[in-house]
PDB file of C-alpha atoms in Angstrom:
ATOM      1  CA  MET A1249     -27.430 -14.203  -9.803  1.00 67.00           C
ATOM      2  CA  LYS A1250     -29.183 -14.888  -6.551  1.00 82.00           C
ATOM      3  CA  SER A1251     -30.492 -11.783  -4.876  1.00 84.00           C
ATOM      4  CA  GLY A1252     -29.454 -10.887  -1.337  1.00 86.00           C
ATOM      5  CA  ILE A1253     -26.172 -12.838  -1.203  1.00 91.00           C
ATOM      6  CA  HIS A1254     -23.802 -10.436  -2.953  1.00 89.00           C
ATOM      7  CA  PRO A1255     -22.198  -7.362  -1.331  1.00 89.00           C
ATOM      8  CA  ASP A1256     -23.116  -3.876  -2.525  1.00 88.00           C
ATOM      9  CA  TYR A1257     -20.903  -3.016  -5.528  1.00 92.00           C
ATOM     10  CA  HIS A1258     -20.788   0.766  -5.882  1.00 94.00           C
ATOM     11  CA  PRO A1259     -18.574   3.640  -7.148  1.00 96.00           C
ATOM     12  CA  VAL A1260     -15.692   4.551  -4.802  1.00 96.00           C
ATOM     13  CA  VAL A1261     -12.869   7.115  -5.046  1.00 95.00           C
ATOM     14  CA  PHE A1262      -9.410   5.855  -4.094  1.00 94.00           C
ATOM     15  CA  GLN A1263      -6.686   8.384  -3.180  1.00 93.00           C
ATOM     16  CA  ASP A1264      -2.941   7.711  -3.052  1.00 89.00           C
ATOM     17  CA  ALA A1265      -1.625   8.894   0.329  1.00 85.00           C
ATOM     18  CA  GLY A1266       1.800   9.760  -1.078  1.00 82.00           C
ATOM     19  CA  THR A1267       0.948  11.574  -4.298  1.00 85.00           C
ATOM     20  CA  GLY A1268      -2.641  12.655  -3.703  1.00 87.00           C
ATOM     21  CA  THR A1269      -3.762  11.164  -7.019  1.00 89.00           C
ATOM     22  CA  LYS A1270      -7.430  10.167  -7.039  1.00 94.00           C
ATOM     23  CA  PHE A1271      -9.333   7.784  -9.279  1.00 92.00           C
ATOM     24  CA  LEU A1272     -12.936   6.652  -9.448  1.00 95.00           C
ATOM     25  CA  THR A1273     -13.711   2.958  -9.743  1.00 95.00           C
ATOM     26  CA  ARG A1274     -16.194   0.437  -8.387  1.00 96.00           C
ATOM     27  CA  SER A1275     -15.704  -1.616  -5.233  1.00 95.00           C
ATOM     28  CA  THR A1276     -17.466  -3.307  -2.331  1.00 94.00           C
ATOM     29  CA  ILE A1277     -15.376  -1.410   0.253  1.00 93.00           C
ATOM     30  CA  THR A1278     -17.117   1.048   2.551  1.00 91.00           C
ATOM     31  CA  SER A1279     -15.816   4.249   4.106  1.00 92.00           C
ATOM     32  CA  SER A1280     -17.097   6.925   6.444  1.00 94.00           C
ATOM     33  CA  ARG A1281     -15.227   9.610   4.475  1.00 94.00           C
ATOM     34  CA  GLU A1282     -16.760  11.148   1.366  1.00 94.00           C
ATOM     35  CA  ILE A1283     -15.555  13.360  -1.474  1.00 95.00           C
ATOM     36  CA  GLU A1284     -17.270  15.333  -4.203  1.00 95.00           C
ATOM     37  CA  TRP A1285     -16.044  14.108  -7.586  1.00 93.00           C
ATOM     38  CA  GLU A1286     -15.687  16.041 -10.858  1.00 93.00           C
ATOM     39  CA  ASP A1287     -19.187  15.032 -11.955  1.00 94.00           C
ATOM     40  CA  GLY A1288     -20.701  16.750  -8.885  1.00 94.00           C
ATOM     41  CA  ALA A1289     -21.727  13.499  -7.177  1.00 95.00           C
ATOM     42  CA  THR A1290     -20.479  12.477  -3.722  1.00 95.00           C
ATOM     43  CA  TYR A1291     -18.647   9.158  -3.375  1.00 96.00           C
ATOM     44  CA  PRO A1292     -16.978   7.274  -0.501  1.00 95.00           C
ATOM     45  CA  LEU A1293     -13.246   8.089  -0.223  1.00 95.00           C
ATOM     46  CA  VAL A1294     -10.654   5.404   0.576  1.00 93.00           C
ATOM     47  CA  VAL A1295      -7.038   6.503   1.146  1.00 92.00           C
ATOM     48  CA  VAL A1296      -4.458   3.855   0.195  1.00 89.00           C
ATOM     49  CA  ASP A1297      -0.692   3.745   0.744  1.00 84.00           C
ATOM     50  CA  VAL A1298       0.406   2.682  -2.745  1.00 83.00           C
ATOM     51  CA  THR A1299      -1.058   2.962  -6.240  1.00 81.00           C
ATOM     52  CA  ASN A1300       0.473   2.842  -9.708  1.00 73.00           C
ATOM     53  CA  GLU A1301       1.346   6.540  -9.251  1.00 77.00           C
ATOM     54  CA  SER A1302       3.709   5.858  -6.330  1.00 74.00           C
ATOM     55  CA  HIS A1303       4.830   2.214  -6.657  1.00 67.00           C
ATOM     56  CA  PRO A1304       8.498   1.913  -7.720  1.00 63.00           C
ATOM     57  CA  PHE A1305       7.707  -0.781 -10.302  1.00 62.00           C
ATOM     58  CA  TRP A1306       5.314   1.478 -12.211  1.00 56.00           C
ATOM     59  CA  THR A1307       7.168   4.761 -11.720  1.00 60.00           C
ATOM     60  CA  GLY A1308      10.586   3.367 -12.671  1.00 62.00           C
ATOM     61  CA  ALA A1309      12.128   4.796  -9.505  1.00 64.00           C
ATOM     62  CA  SER A1310      14.492   2.461  -7.741  1.00 61.00           C
ATOM     63  CA  ARG A1311      15.203   2.402  -4.056  1.00 58.00           C
ATOM     64  CA  ILE A1312      18.778   2.088  -2.893  1.00 58.00           C
ATOM     65  CA  MET A1313      19.201  -0.187   0.075  1.00 58.00           C
ATOM     66  CA  ASP A1314      22.206   0.189   2.324  1.00 61.00           C
ATOM     67  CA  THR A1315      23.428  -3.408   2.427  1.00 62.00           C
ATOM     68  CA  GLN A1316      27.050  -2.668   3.160  1.00 64.00           C
ATOM     69  CA  GLY A1317      27.956  -3.471   6.739  1.00 73.00           C
ATOM     70  CA  ARG A1318      24.721  -5.228   7.675  1.00 75.00           C
ATOM     71  CA  VAL A1319      26.530  -8.280   9.055  1.00 76.00           C
ATOM     72  CA  GLU A1320      28.964  -6.102  10.979  1.00 78.00           C
ATOM     73  CA  LYS A1321      26.116  -4.073  12.424  1.00 79.00           C
ATOM     74  CA  PHE A1322      24.354  -7.270  13.521  1.00 79.00           C
ATOM     75  CA  GLU A1323      27.518  -8.669  15.115  1.00 80.00           C
ATOM     76  CA  LYS A1324      28.163  -5.386  16.886  1.00 81.00           C
ATOM     77  CA  ARG A1325      24.624  -5.316  18.280  1.00 80.00           C
ATOM     78  CA  TYR A1326      24.279  -8.981  19.238  1.00 83.00           C
ATOM     79  CA  GLY A1327      27.873 -10.223  19.348  1.00 80.00           C
ATOM     80  CA  ARG A1328      29.517 -12.932  17.346  1.00 75.00           C
ATOM     81  CA  ARG A1329      28.490 -16.491  18.135  1.00 71.00           C
ATOM     82  CA  SER A1330      30.353 -19.630  17.237  1.00 68.00           C
ATOM     83  CA  ARG A1331      28.701 -22.899  16.198  1.00 67.00           C
ATOM     84  CA  LYS A1332      29.380 -24.333  19.690  1.00 67.00           C
ATOM     85  CA  ASP A1333      27.287 -21.572  21.329  1.00 56.00           C
ATOM     86  CA  VAL A1334      24.173 -22.596  19.427  1.00 54.00           C
TER      87      VAL A1334
END
């Protein structure tokens, strides 16, 4: 590998914003926030929206979408248009 052309690859703690789960891995991302990990060392902390702890695919939780009446709601809001109006 050439020296001086690669970003700094270092340990980083990622935290799930929804569940609070934290895990230590390596990344090139930087952060101004820090956290003390179980080993006593301090690492940069990056808070993310979704991890395997909160994603519906991995947790098996399904989301129910209210699809009934979507067309009616749209027509009520914007009115019904015929092909001649377009």
